Coordinates of C-alpha atoms in Angstrom, one line a residue:
Chain A
M16 CA -0.1 -0.2 -0.4
K17 CA 2.9 2.1 1.2
I18 CA 5.2 1.3 -1.7
I19 CA 1.9 2.4 -4.2
I20 CA 1.4 5.7 -2.5
L21 CA 5.3 6.9 -3.5
F22 CA 4.7 4.8 -6.5
V23 CA 2.3 7.1 -7.6
L24 CA 3.5 10.6 -6.6
V25 CA 6.8 9.6 -7.8
C26 CA 4.5 9.1 -11.1
V27 CA 3.0 12.7 -10.8
L28 CA 6.1 15.0 -10.2
G29 CA 7.3 12.7 -13.2
I30 CA 4.8 13.9 -15.1
W31 CA 4.5 17.1 -14.4
S32 CA 8.7 17.3 -14.0
L33 CA 7.9 16.9 -18.3
F34 CA 5.7 19.2 -19.3
L35 CA 7.5 21.5 -17.1
G36 CA 9.8 24.3 -18.6
F37 CA 10.4 26.4 -22.1
T38 CA 9.3 24.6 -24.6
D39 CA 5.7 24.4 -24.3
I40 CA 3.7 21.4 -24.1
S41 CA 1.1 21.2 -22.1
V42 CA -0.3 17.4 -21.3
T43 CA -3.2 16.6 -24.3
E44 CA -0.8 17.1 -27.0
V45 CA 1.7 14.2 -25.7
F46 CA -0.4 11.9 -29.5
S47 CA 0.3 14.7 -31.6
M48 CA 3.3 16.6 -30.6
S49 CA 5.3 18.9 -33.4
E50 CA 8.2 17.4 -34.7
S51 CA 9.8 20.4 -32.1
Q52 CA 8.2 19.5 -28.8
S53 CA 8.7 16.1 -29.0
L54 CA 12.4 16.0 -29.9
V55 CA 13.3 18.5 -26.4
M56 CA 10.9 15.2 -25.2
A57 CA 13.9 12.5 -26.5
V58 CA 16.7 15.4 -26.2
S59 CA 16.1 16.7 -22.8
R60 CA 13.0 15.9 -20.8
I61 CA 13.2 12.7 -20.6
P62 CA 17.2 12.3 -20.2
R63 CA 16.8 15.1 -17.5
L64 CA 13.6 13.0 -15.9
A65 CA 15.6 9.4 -15.6
A66 CA 18.9 11.2 -14.1
V67 CA 16.5 12.8 -11.1
I68 CA 14.9 9.6 -10.0
I69 CA 17.6 7.8 -11.1
A70 CA 20.4 9.7 -8.9
G71 CA 17.2 10.3 -6.3
A72 CA 16.8 6.7 -5.9
S73 CA 20.7 5.2 -6.0
M74 CA 21.4 8.1 -3.6
S75 CA 19.2 7.1 0.0
I76 CA 20.2 2.9 -1.3
C77 CA 23.8 4.3 -0.3
G78 CA 22.9 6.4 1.9
V79 CA 21.0 3.5 4.4
I80 CA 24.0 1.5 3.2
M81 CA 26.8 3.9 4.6
Q82 CA 24.6 4.0 7.9
Q83 CA 24.0 0.2 8.3
M84 CA 27.5 -0.7 7.3
T85 CA 28.5 2.3 10.5
H86 CA 25.9 0.7 12.6
N87 CA 25.2 4.9 12.8
R88 CA 21.8 7.1 10.7
F89 CA 23.8 9.9 10.3
V90 CA 26.4 8.9 7.8
S91 CA 25.6 9.8 4.4
P92 CA 27.9 10.4 1.2
T93 CA 27.8 13.6 2.2
T94 CA 28.9 12.6 5.4
A95 CA 31.7 10.7 4.8
G96 CA 33.6 12.5 2.4
T97 CA 32.3 10.5 -0.2
M98 CA 31.2 12.5 -2.7
D99 CA 34.5 14.6 -2.3
A100 CA 36.2 12.0 -2.8
A101 CA 34.6 11.5 -6.1
A102 CA 34.7 15.1 -7.0
L103 CA 38.7 15.1 -6.1
G104 CA 39.4 12.1 -8.6
I105 CA 37.0 13.2 -11.8
M106 CA 39.8 16.5 -11.0
L107 CA 42.2 13.9 -11.1
S108 CA 41.5 12.2 -14.0
M109 CA 40.6 15.8 -15.6
L110 CA 44.8 16.5 -14.9
I111 CA 46.4 13.0 -15.7
F112 CA 43.8 12.3 -19.2
P113 CA 43.0 15.8 -19.9
D114 CA 41.5 14.5 -23.2
G115 CA 40.3 11.8 -21.9
G116 CA 36.3 9.6 -22.2
T117 CA 33.8 9.1 -19.9
Y118 CA 35.7 5.8 -18.5
Q119 CA 38.8 7.0 -17.9
R120 CA 37.1 9.6 -15.5
L121 CA 34.7 7.5 -13.3
S122 CA 38.4 5.0 -13.5
V123 CA 39.6 7.5 -11.5
S124 CA 37.2 8.8 -9.6
L125 CA 36.7 5.4 -8.4
A126 CA 40.4 4.5 -7.3
V127 CA 40.2 7.5 -5.2
T128 CA 36.4 7.4 -3.6
L129 CA 37.2 3.5 -2.6
G130 CA 40.9 4.6 -1.3
A131 CA 38.7 7.3 0.5
S132 CA 35.8 5.7 1.8
A133 CA 37.7 2.3 3.4
V134 CA 39.6 4.5 5.2
F135 CA 37.0 6.1 7.0
M136 CA 34.7 3.0 6.7
T137 CA 37.1 1.1 8.2
L138 CA 38.3 4.5 10.3
A139 CA 35.0 5.0 11.2
E140 CA 34.7 0.9 12.2
R141 CA 37.3 1.1 14.5
I142 CA 36.6 3.1 16.8
K143 CA 35.4 2.4 20.2
F144 CA 32.3 6.1 19.9
K145 CA 30.1 6.8 22.6
N146 CA 28.6 9.8 20.8
L147 CA 26.4 8.7 18.2
V148 CA 26.9 12.3 16.2
F149 CA 31.0 12.1 16.1
V150 CA 31.4 10.3 13.7
P151 CA 28.8 12.6 10.9
L152 CA 31.4 15.1 12.3
L153 CA 34.4 13.2 11.8
G154 CA 33.1 12.2 8.6
I155 CA 32.5 16.1 7.8
I156 CA 35.9 17.1 8.3
F157 CA 37.4 14.7 6.4
G158 CA 35.5 15.7 3.1
N159 CA 36.6 19.1 4.1
I160 CA 40.2 17.7 4.0
L161 CA 39.7 16.2 0.4
D162 CA 37.8 19.3 -0.4
S163 CA 41.1 21.3 0.1
V164 CA 43.2 19.1 -1.3
T165 CA 41.0 19.7 -4.4
T166 CA 40.7 22.7 -4.5
F167 CA 44.5 23.4 -3.8
I168 CA 45.3 21.3 -7.4
G169 CA 43.0 22.7 -8.6
L170 CA 43.9 26.4 -8.9
Q171 CA 47.4 25.3 -9.5
F172 CA 46.2 23.5 -13.4
N173 CA 43.5 27.0 -13.3
V174 CA 40.7 24.5 -13.8
V175 CA 39.1 25.8 -10.0
H176 CA 35.5 27.5 -12.4
S177 CA 35.2 24.8 -14.9
M178 CA 35.3 22.1 -11.5
A179 CA 33.6 24.6 -9.8
S180 CA 30.5 24.6 -12.4
W181 CA 31.1 20.9 -12.7
L182 CA 30.5 19.6 -9.1
Q183 CA 27.6 22.3 -8.8
G184 CA 24.6 19.2 -8.3
D185 CA 22.1 20.7 -10.9
F186 CA 20.8 18.5 -14.4
S187 CA 19.8 21.5 -16.2
S188 CA 22.7 20.2 -19.0
V189 CA 21.7 16.5 -18.7
M190 CA 21.0 16.0 -22.5
Q191 CA 20.6 12.6 -24.5
G192 CA 24.3 10.9 -24.6
N193 CA 25.9 12.4 -22.1
Y194 CA 24.2 10.6 -18.5
E195 CA 24.0 7.2 -19.6
L196 CA 26.7 5.9 -17.4
M197 CA 24.3 6.8 -14.6
Y198 CA 22.3 4.0 -15.8
I199 CA 25.0 1.8 -13.7
S200 CA 23.6 2.8 -11.1
V201 CA 20.5 0.3 -11.7
P202 CA 22.8 -2.7 -11.5
L203 CA 24.3 -2.1 -8.4
L204 CA 20.5 -1.3 -6.6
A205 CA 19.6 -4.4 -7.5
V206 CA 22.7 -6.1 -6.0
T207 CA 21.9 -4.2 -3.0
Y208 CA 17.8 -5.3 -3.2
F209 CA 19.6 -9.2 -3.3
Y210 CA 21.6 -9.2 -0.4
A211 CA 19.1 -6.9 1.1
D212 CA 18.3 -8.7 4.6
R213 CA 22.0 -9.2 4.6
F214 CA 22.2 -5.3 4.8
T215 CA 20.2 -5.4 7.3
L216 CA 22.3 -7.7 9.6
M217 CA 25.6 -5.9 9.4
G218 CA 23.5 -2.9 11.3
M219 CA 22.6 -4.9 14.4
G220 CA 26.4 -5.4 14.2
K221 CA 29.7 -7.9 13.4
S222 CA 29.9 -9.6 16.2
F223 CA 26.2 -10.7 16.1
A224 CA 26.3 -10.3 11.8
V225 CA 29.3 -13.0 12.7
N226 CA 27.8 -14.8 15.1
L227 CA 24.8 -15.7 12.0
G228 CA 27.5 -17.0 9.9
M229 CA 27.4 -14.4 7.9
N230 CA 30.3 -13.6 6.0
Y231 CA 31.2 -9.6 7.3
A232 CA 34.2 -8.9 6.2
N233 CA 32.8 -9.8 2.1
M234 CA 29.5 -7.5 1.8
F235 CA 31.7 -4.9 4.0
R236 CA 33.7 -4.5 0.9
L237 CA 30.1 -5.4 -1.1
G238 CA 28.7 -1.8 0.2
L239 CA 32.4 -0.3 -0.7
V240 CA 32.1 -1.1 -3.6
V241 CA 28.7 -0.4 -4.4
T242 CA 28.3 2.9 -3.0
S243 CA 31.9 4.2 -4.2
C244 CA 31.0 3.0 -7.4
V245 CA 27.4 4.7 -7.1
T246 CA 28.3 8.3 -6.0
S247 CA 31.2 8.5 -8.3
V248 CA 28.7 7.8 -11.5
I249 CA 26.4 10.9 -9.2
V250 CA 28.6 13.1 -8.6
L251 CA 30.2 13.0 -12.6
T252 CA 27.8 13.1 -14.1
V253 CA 25.6 15.4 -12.4
G254 CA 27.7 17.1 -9.7
M255 CA 27.2 17.2 -5.8
I256 CA 24.3 17.1 -4.2
P257 CA 23.9 17.4 -0.5
F258 CA 21.9 15.3 2.1
V259 CA 19.4 13.6 -0.5
G260 CA 20.9 9.9 1.5
L261 CA 21.5 11.3 5.1
I262 CA 17.2 12.4 5.7
V263 CA 15.3 10.3 3.4
P264 CA 16.2 6.3 4.7
N265 CA 16.0 8.3 8.4
I266 CA 12.4 9.5 7.5
I267 CA 11.5 5.8 6.1
S268 CA 13.2 4.8 9.0
I269 CA 11.5 6.3 11.5
L270 CA 8.2 5.6 9.2
F271 CA 8.5 2.0 8.4
G272 CA 11.3 0.4 10.4
D273 CA 14.9 -0.8 9.7
N274 CA 13.3 -4.5 7.8
L275 CA 15.7 -3.4 5.3
R276 CA 14.0 -6.4 2.9
K277 CA 10.9 -4.2 2.6
T278 CA 12.3 -0.5 3.5
L279 CA 14.6 -0.6 0.6
P280 CA 12.2 0.2 -2.7
L281 CA 10.6 2.0 -0.5
T282 CA 13.6 4.2 0.6
A283 CA 14.8 4.7 -3.6
L284 CA 11.3 5.8 -4.3
A285 CA 11.5 8.5 -1.7
G286 CA 14.6 10.0 -2.4
S287 CA 13.2 9.7 -6.2
A288 CA 10.6 11.7 -5.7
F289 CA 12.1 13.8 -3.4
L290 CA 15.1 15.1 -5.7
L291 CA 12.1 15.5 -8.6
A292 CA 10.2 17.9 -6.1
C293 CA 13.2 19.5 -5.1
D294 CA 14.1 19.6 -8.9
I295 CA 10.9 20.8 -10.4
L296 CA 10.4 23.7 -7.2
G297 CA 14.5 24.8 -8.3
R298 CA 12.8 25.2 -12.0
S299 CA 9.5 26.8 -11.3
V300 CA 10.5 29.4 -8.4
M301 CA 12.1 32.1 -11.5
Y302 CA 11.0 29.7 -13.9
P303 CA 12.0 30.3 -16.5
Y304 CA 15.9 30.3 -15.2
E305 CA 16.9 27.2 -13.1
V306 CA 17.9 26.6 -9.6
S307 CA 20.3 23.9 -9.2
V308 CA 18.8 21.3 -7.4
S309 CA 22.3 21.0 -5.1
V310 CA 20.8 24.4 -3.2
M311 CA 17.2 23.1 -3.3
V312 CA 18.3 20.6 -1.6
G313 CA 20.4 22.1 1.0
I314 CA 17.5 24.0 1.8
I315 CA 15.2 21.9 1.9
G316 CA 16.7 19.0 3.3
G317 CA 19.6 20.8 5.9
A318 CA 16.0 21.9 7.3
V319 CA 14.9 18.9 7.7
F320 CA 17.8 17.3 9.5
L321 CA 17.9 20.2 12.0
Y322 CA 14.6 19.5 12.6
L323 CA 15.2 16.5 12.8
I324 CA 18.3 16.2 15.5
L325 CA 16.5 19.2 17.1
G326 CA 13.5 17.4 17.6
R327 CA 16.0 14.7 18.8
R328 CA 14.1 12.0 16.6
L329 CA 16.6 10.3 16.1
N330 CA 18.0 9.3 19.6
A331 CA 16.9 6.0 19.1
G332 CA 18.7 5.2 16.6
Chain B
M30 CA 61.1 28.3 29.7
R31 CA 58.5 30.8 32.1
D32 CA 55.5 32.4 29.7
N33 CA 56.5 35.9 29.6
V34 CA 59.4 35.1 27.7
K35 CA 57.6 32.8 25.3
L36 CA 55.7 36.0 24.3
V37 CA 57.9 37.5 24.5
L38 CA 59.8 35.2 21.8
L39 CA 56.7 34.7 19.8
S40 CA 55.9 38.5 18.9
V41 CA 58.9 39.2 18.0
L42 CA 58.6 35.6 14.9
S43 CA 55.7 38.2 14.0
A44 CA 57.3 41.1 14.4
A45 CA 59.7 39.5 11.7
C46 CA 56.9 37.7 9.5
I47 CA 55.1 41.0 8.9
L48 CA 58.4 42.8 7.6
L49 CA 59.3 40.2 5.9
F50 CA 56.5 40.5 4.1
L51 CA 55.7 43.7 3.5
F52 CA 59.6 44.6 2.6
Y53 CA 60.9 41.2 1.0
D54 CA 61.4 41.5 -2.2
S55 CA 59.8 45.0 -2.4
G56 CA 62.1 46.5 -5.1
S57 CA 63.8 50.3 -4.3
D58 CA 60.5 51.9 -5.4
L59 CA 58.1 51.5 -2.1
S60 CA 55.5 54.1 -2.2
F61 CA 54.0 51.5 -4.8
I62 CA 54.2 48.4 -3.1
L63 CA 53.9 49.0 0.6
P64 CA 50.6 50.4 0.3
E65 CA 49.1 47.7 -1.2
R66 CA 50.7 45.0 0.6
G67 CA 50.5 47.1 4.3
A68 CA 46.2 47.0 4.0
K69 CA 47.2 43.3 3.1
A70 CA 49.3 43.3 5.9
G71 CA 47.2 45.2 7.9
A72 CA 43.9 42.8 6.5
M73 CA 45.5 39.5 7.8
V74 CA 46.7 40.9 12.1
I75 CA 43.3 41.9 12.3
T76 CA 41.1 38.6 11.4
G77 CA 44.5 36.8 13.3
I78 CA 43.8 39.4 16.1
A79 CA 39.7 38.6 16.0
V80 CA 39.6 34.6 14.9
A81 CA 41.9 33.8 18.0
Y82 CA 39.8 35.7 20.1
S83 CA 36.6 34.7 19.8
A84 CA 38.1 31.4 19.7
V85 CA 38.8 31.7 22.9
I86 CA 36.3 33.3 24.8
F87 CA 34.4 30.7 23.3
Q88 CA 35.3 28.3 24.1
T89 CA 35.7 29.0 27.4
I90 CA 32.2 30.2 27.7
S91 CA 31.2 26.8 26.3
F92 CA 33.8 24.8 28.5
N93 CA 34.8 23.0 25.4
R94 CA 37.6 23.4 23.5
I95 CA 37.3 22.0 19.7
L96 CA 33.1 24.7 19.3
T97 CA 35.0 27.8 17.8
P98 CA 32.3 30.0 16.2
S99 CA 33.6 29.2 12.6
V100 CA 32.0 26.0 13.4
M101 CA 29.5 26.7 14.8
G102 CA 28.3 28.4 11.0
F103 CA 28.7 32.1 12.1
D104 CA 30.8 32.7 9.0
A105 CA 27.9 30.9 6.9
V106 CA 25.5 33.1 7.9
Y107 CA 27.2 36.6 8.0
L108 CA 27.4 36.1 4.5
F109 CA 23.7 35.1 4.5
L110 CA 23.1 38.1 6.3
Q111 CA 25.1 40.8 3.8
T112 CA 23.7 38.5 0.6
T113 CA 19.6 39.5 2.3
A114 CA 20.8 42.6 2.7
L115 CA 22.3 43.0 -1.0
F116 CA 18.6 41.5 -2.2
I117 CA 16.3 43.9 -0.4
F118 CA 18.3 46.8 -0.6
G119 CA 19.9 47.0 -3.9
S120 CA 23.4 48.0 -4.2
G121 CA 23.0 51.6 -4.7
G122 CA 21.3 51.3 -1.6
F123 CA 22.2 53.3 1.3
M124 CA 23.3 50.0 3.6
M125 CA 25.6 48.8 0.2
V126 CA 27.3 52.0 0.0
N127 CA 27.5 53.3 4.0
E128 CA 29.6 50.2 5.3
V129 CA 29.0 52.0 9.3
F130 CA 25.6 51.1 8.8
N131 CA 26.1 48.1 6.7
F132 CA 28.3 46.8 9.5
G133 CA 26.5 47.2 12.6
I134 CA 23.1 46.6 10.6
S135 CA 24.9 43.1 10.3
A136 CA 25.9 42.3 13.6
A137 CA 22.2 42.9 15.2
A138 CA 21.6 41.1 12.3
L139 CA 24.0 38.4 13.6
M140 CA 23.4 39.0 17.3
L141 CA 19.8 37.0 17.1
F142 CA 21.6 33.6 15.8
T143 CA 23.7 34.4 18.9
F144 CA 20.5 34.4 21.3
F145 CA 19.8 30.9 18.8
L146 CA 23.0 29.2 19.9
Y147 CA 23.2 30.5 23.4
R148 CA 20.4 28.8 23.5
L149 CA 20.9 25.4 22.4
I150 CA 24.3 25.8 24.1
F151 CA 23.3 26.6 27.8
V152 CA 19.5 26.6 28.1
R153 CA 19.3 22.9 26.0
N154 CA 23.5 21.9 27.9
G155 CA 23.2 19.6 25.4
N156 CA 26.4 17.5 24.1
V157 CA 28.9 19.2 21.9
F158 CA 29.3 16.7 19.5
F159 CA 25.6 17.4 18.8
L160 CA 26.0 20.9 19.0
M161 CA 28.8 20.6 15.8
L162 CA 26.8 18.5 13.8
V163 CA 24.2 20.6 15.0
G164 CA 26.3 23.6 13.2
V165 CA 28.1 22.1 10.8
V166 CA 23.9 21.5 9.2
M167 CA 24.2 25.5 9.8
W168 CA 27.4 25.9 7.4
T169 CA 25.2 24.0 4.7
L170 CA 21.6 25.8 5.1
F171 CA 22.8 28.8 4.8
R172 CA 25.7 28.4 2.8
S173 CA 23.1 27.1 0.1
L174 CA 20.8 30.0 0.9
T175 CA 23.1 32.2 0.5
V176 CA 24.3 30.8 -3.0
F177 CA 19.7 31.2 -3.7
M178 CA 19.8 34.4 -3.0
Q179 CA 22.8 34.3 -5.4
M180 CA 20.6 33.6 -8.1
L181 CA 18.2 35.6 -7.1
I182 CA 19.9 38.9 -7.8
D183 CA 21.4 40.7 -10.8
P184 CA 23.4 38.5 -12.2
N185 CA 25.2 43.1 -13.1
E186 CA 24.2 44.2 -9.9
F187 CA 25.3 41.3 -7.8
A188 CA 29.2 41.9 -9.5
V189 CA 29.5 45.0 -8.8
V190 CA 29.5 44.0 -4.8
Q191 CA 30.9 40.0 -4.8
D192 CA 33.8 41.8 -4.8
A193 CA 32.7 43.8 -1.2
M194 CA 30.8 41.1 0.4
F195 CA 33.6 38.5 -0.3
A196 CA 36.9 39.8 0.1
S197 CA 40.0 38.3 0.5
F198 CA 43.8 39.1 1.5
N199 CA 44.3 39.4 -2.2
N200 CA 41.4 42.5 -2.8
V201 CA 40.9 44.7 0.8
R202 CA 39.7 47.5 0.6
V203 CA 40.9 49.8 2.9
D204 CA 38.2 52.1 4.5
L205 CA 37.0 49.0 5.6
L206 CA 39.6 48.0 7.5
G207 CA 40.3 51.3 9.6
V208 CA 36.2 50.8 10.7
S209 CA 37.7 46.8 11.9
A210 CA 40.4 48.4 13.5
A211 CA 38.6 50.4 14.9
V212 CA 35.9 47.9 16.3
I213 CA 38.9 45.1 17.3
I214 CA 40.6 47.9 19.4
A215 CA 37.8 48.8 21.3
V216 CA 36.1 45.0 21.9
A217 CA 39.6 44.1 23.2
L218 CA 40.2 46.9 25.8
Y219 CA 36.4 45.4 26.7
C220 CA 37.8 43.3 26.8
I221 CA 40.8 43.6 29.9
P222 CA 38.6 44.1 33.0
M223 CA 36.6 40.6 31.8
F224 CA 40.1 38.5 31.0
R225 CA 40.3 37.4 35.4
K226 CA 37.0 36.7 35.8
L227 CA 36.5 34.5 33.0
D228 CA 39.7 33.1 34.5
V229 CA 37.1 32.3 37.3
M230 CA 34.5 31.0 34.4
L231 CA 37.5 28.6 33.9
L232 CA 35.9 26.7 37.1
G233 CA 32.8 25.6 35.6
R234 CA 29.4 27.4 36.6
E235 CA 28.8 26.1 40.4
H236 CA 32.7 28.1 41.6
A237 CA 32.0 30.7 39.1
V238 CA 28.9 31.8 41.1
S239 CA 29.8 30.8 44.4
L240 CA 33.0 33.2 43.6
G241 CA 30.8 36.4 43.2
I242 CA 30.7 36.2 39.5
A243 CA 27.6 37.7 37.2
Y244 CA 27.5 33.9 34.7
D245 CA 24.6 34.3 33.3
N246 CA 24.7 38.1 31.9
L247 CA 29.0 37.7 31.5
V248 CA 28.3 34.8 28.8
K249 CA 26.1 37.0 26.9
R250 CA 28.9 39.9 27.1
S251 CA 31.2 37.6 25.7
L252 CA 28.8 36.1 23.8
I253 CA 28.2 39.7 22.0
V254 CA 32.1 40.4 21.8
I255 CA 33.0 37.8 19.7
T256 CA 29.7 38.4 17.5
L257 CA 31.8 41.5 16.6
L258 CA 34.7 39.5 16.7
V259 CA 33.8 37.5 14.1
A260 CA 31.7 40.3 12.0
V261 CA 35.4 41.7 11.8
S262 CA 37.0 38.7 10.8
T263 CA 34.1 36.8 8.3
A264 CA 33.8 40.6 6.3
L265 CA 37.6 41.4 5.3
V266 CA 38.9 38.4 4.6
G267 CA 36.0 35.4 4.3
Q268 CA 35.3 32.1 6.4
M269 CA 38.5 30.8 7.6
T270 CA 37.2 27.6 9.8
F271 CA 39.8 25.7 11.2
L272 CA 42.2 28.7 11.8
G273 CA 41.2 29.3 15.3
I274 CA 40.6 25.8 16.7
I275 CA 44.4 25.7 15.7
V276 CA 46.0 28.9 17.8
S277 CA 43.4 28.2 20.3
N278 CA 45.4 25.2 21.4
L279 CA 48.5 25.7 20.6
A280 CA 48.3 28.5 23.5
Y281 CA 46.6 25.7 25.9
E282 CA 49.5 23.4 25.0
S283 CA 52.5 26.1 24.8
M284 CA 51.2 28.1 27.6
K285 CA 52.0 27.0 31.6
T286 CA 48.3 29.0 32.8
Y287 CA 45.5 29.1 32.1
K288 CA 45.2 33.2 32.6
H289 CA 43.5 34.7 29.6
S290 CA 45.2 37.5 29.1
Y291 CA 48.0 35.2 29.0
V292 CA 46.8 32.6 26.4
I293 CA 44.6 35.1 24.5
A294 CA 47.6 36.9 24.0
C295 CA 49.9 33.9 23.1
S296 CA 47.3 33.1 20.5
A297 CA 47.2 36.5 18.6
L298 CA 50.3 35.2 17.8
Y299 CA 50.7 32.1 16.6
S300 CA 47.7 33.7 14.4
V301 CA 49.3 36.1 12.7
I302 CA 52.2 34.1 12.6
A303 CA 50.0 31.5 11.3
I304 CA 48.3 34.2 8.4
V305 CA 51.3 36.1 7.4
G306 CA 54.2 33.7 7.8
G307 CA 51.7 31.5 5.5
Q308 CA 50.9 34.0 3.4
F309 CA 54.7 35.1 3.1
V310 CA 55.6 31.0 2.2
I311 CA 53.4 30.2 -0.1
E312 CA 53.1 33.5 -2.2
R313 CA 56.7 34.7 -2.2
V314 CA 58.6 30.8 -1.3
F315 CA 56.2 28.4 -2.9
Y316 CA 54.8 30.2 -6.2
F317 CA 51.9 29.0 -5.1
N318 CA 48.7 30.5 -6.8
I319 CA 46.0 29.9 -3.7
T320 CA 45.5 32.0 -0.1
V321 CA 46.7 31.1 3.1
S322 CA 43.3 29.7 4.0
V323 CA 42.9 26.4 1.2
V324 CA 46.3 25.2 3.3
I325 CA 44.7 26.3 6.9
N326 CA 41.7 24.5 6.3
F327 CA 43.4 21.3 5.7
V328 CA 46.2 21.6 8.3
G329 CA 43.1 22.7 10.3
G330 CA 41.3 20.7 9.4
L331 CA 43.5 17.1 9.7
Y332 CA 44.5 18.8 13.5
F333 CA 40.3 18.9 14.2
M334 CA 40.1 15.0 13.5
Y335 CA 43.5 14.8 15.6
L336 CA 41.5 16.7 18.3
L337 CA 38.0 14.5 17.9
T338 CA 40.0 11.2 18.4
K339 CA 41.2 12.3 21.3
E340 CA 38.6 14.0 22.4
S341 CA 35.7 10.9 22.2
K342 CA 38.2 8.6 24.6

């Protein structure tokens, strides 16, 4: 039932998104579109919709997995430095392969992200922390450090400006032909659904999971690879988008609990819906100009997150 | 080594940094290069002092050595206020033209935020890590809001005032420098009689109250001081998130006393050395094309992680 409601929500927002924009296309014209209208649909609107849906779903799922891996509600691609690592990797790839294609970019970015995530996740596992918010705090600082390395190198090679505009999370440049890489996320997300029960176990603690006969180290590695890969792909194609992986999983967990087999699809749909709503808002608020989705997410997500932590709704986590 | 001797040595070192910065490789035509470098050095010294001063006082009143105003998002709020003012009044508005007035309004608005933090820190008495997380999230929130406002503003108009709003060491405005220096000196003088009371405060709330300190009053006054100092340093050069943490903790380590007069002087000197010396080394020795704040964020970030892990044990 919940899943149907969310699915309908995504569909409604999706249709809204398709018919929003400078070129006037109304819903009634779907079957009688002029040539230019159908071109706009095929080249720009539909790719954009697909990109938003995939990005929203995959960032939320990444958040869930990272939260299970660290047993910590506040960890996500933004609060563990994962996005900053991906950005650093992309910049390095621009310097190593100035004329490199997408796959070279992705491989360098993935290598850096994997390394950084491995360091951080191991650190989070090792430290015996008393406090729930300690790990994300460490992660945010870790991200700041990576970011200053990126800025430093970028300034030396004069690529800061192109980096800045590239990394600003934004769907306005998504076109047919430059976003298809994002589909890599889909099979990866399917894999996480296949292993959903094991990730649920992982969230209950290492000793508990090992006692039940789970190969913890292998699952840990799988989680690292999936989250790093998905994050790299998203940063590479649409840039950095804060908070989605943090807020959506938490709201779903508050509402529906932690059985991932049941909640993973909900989380994915809710992530898509949230990002779609932010994208639509960003496109409407100063129409015909656009406010980038990362700004909208930063404002809405920041406010929601503050409400969540100040309201102490997450204390039980 | 006695504390006084250390302070003298640090003063000599920071004076040397400033002189090096001013005169190294200056050529013969001093009249051209000195005013520019002088303004830059002045801005750095003022910022350094403001950051160190506000960090130490903030740490005393929050009973914690890893909190600073920047970590709590003060600077981001300041920039947001500036942008909002620009949005409402426009670049030709009185607020943008009259810097003193602008400063006054911004500082007043920042006080509201301070009041919110005050409730959060002292009334709620939440734990430190929780507070820091709130601070970091507020930082992101206000940064996004600022960018959003900037997008709403006419780009031409924005370009006119951009430099004024986000001045860096490379672009110091002399008129603003005068105001800032005046505010810093006034605040510094105002604080000196407070130092002894702050020393007592280190004993904890109960002890301080029983020793005759008007505790809440002192906290409020300190917060006002901190607000002014943050507004000044952010207006002058922008954000330097981790500088306050580095210099204050260095000062605690190197001074044998807990007296604020010593600790604050010491951390201010460290701060000047870090900024002026750092800028000199980066700019003229390595010829790197960056401001020192990037390096400070890198080094400071690592140090902060170290402090956090130490603290959590």
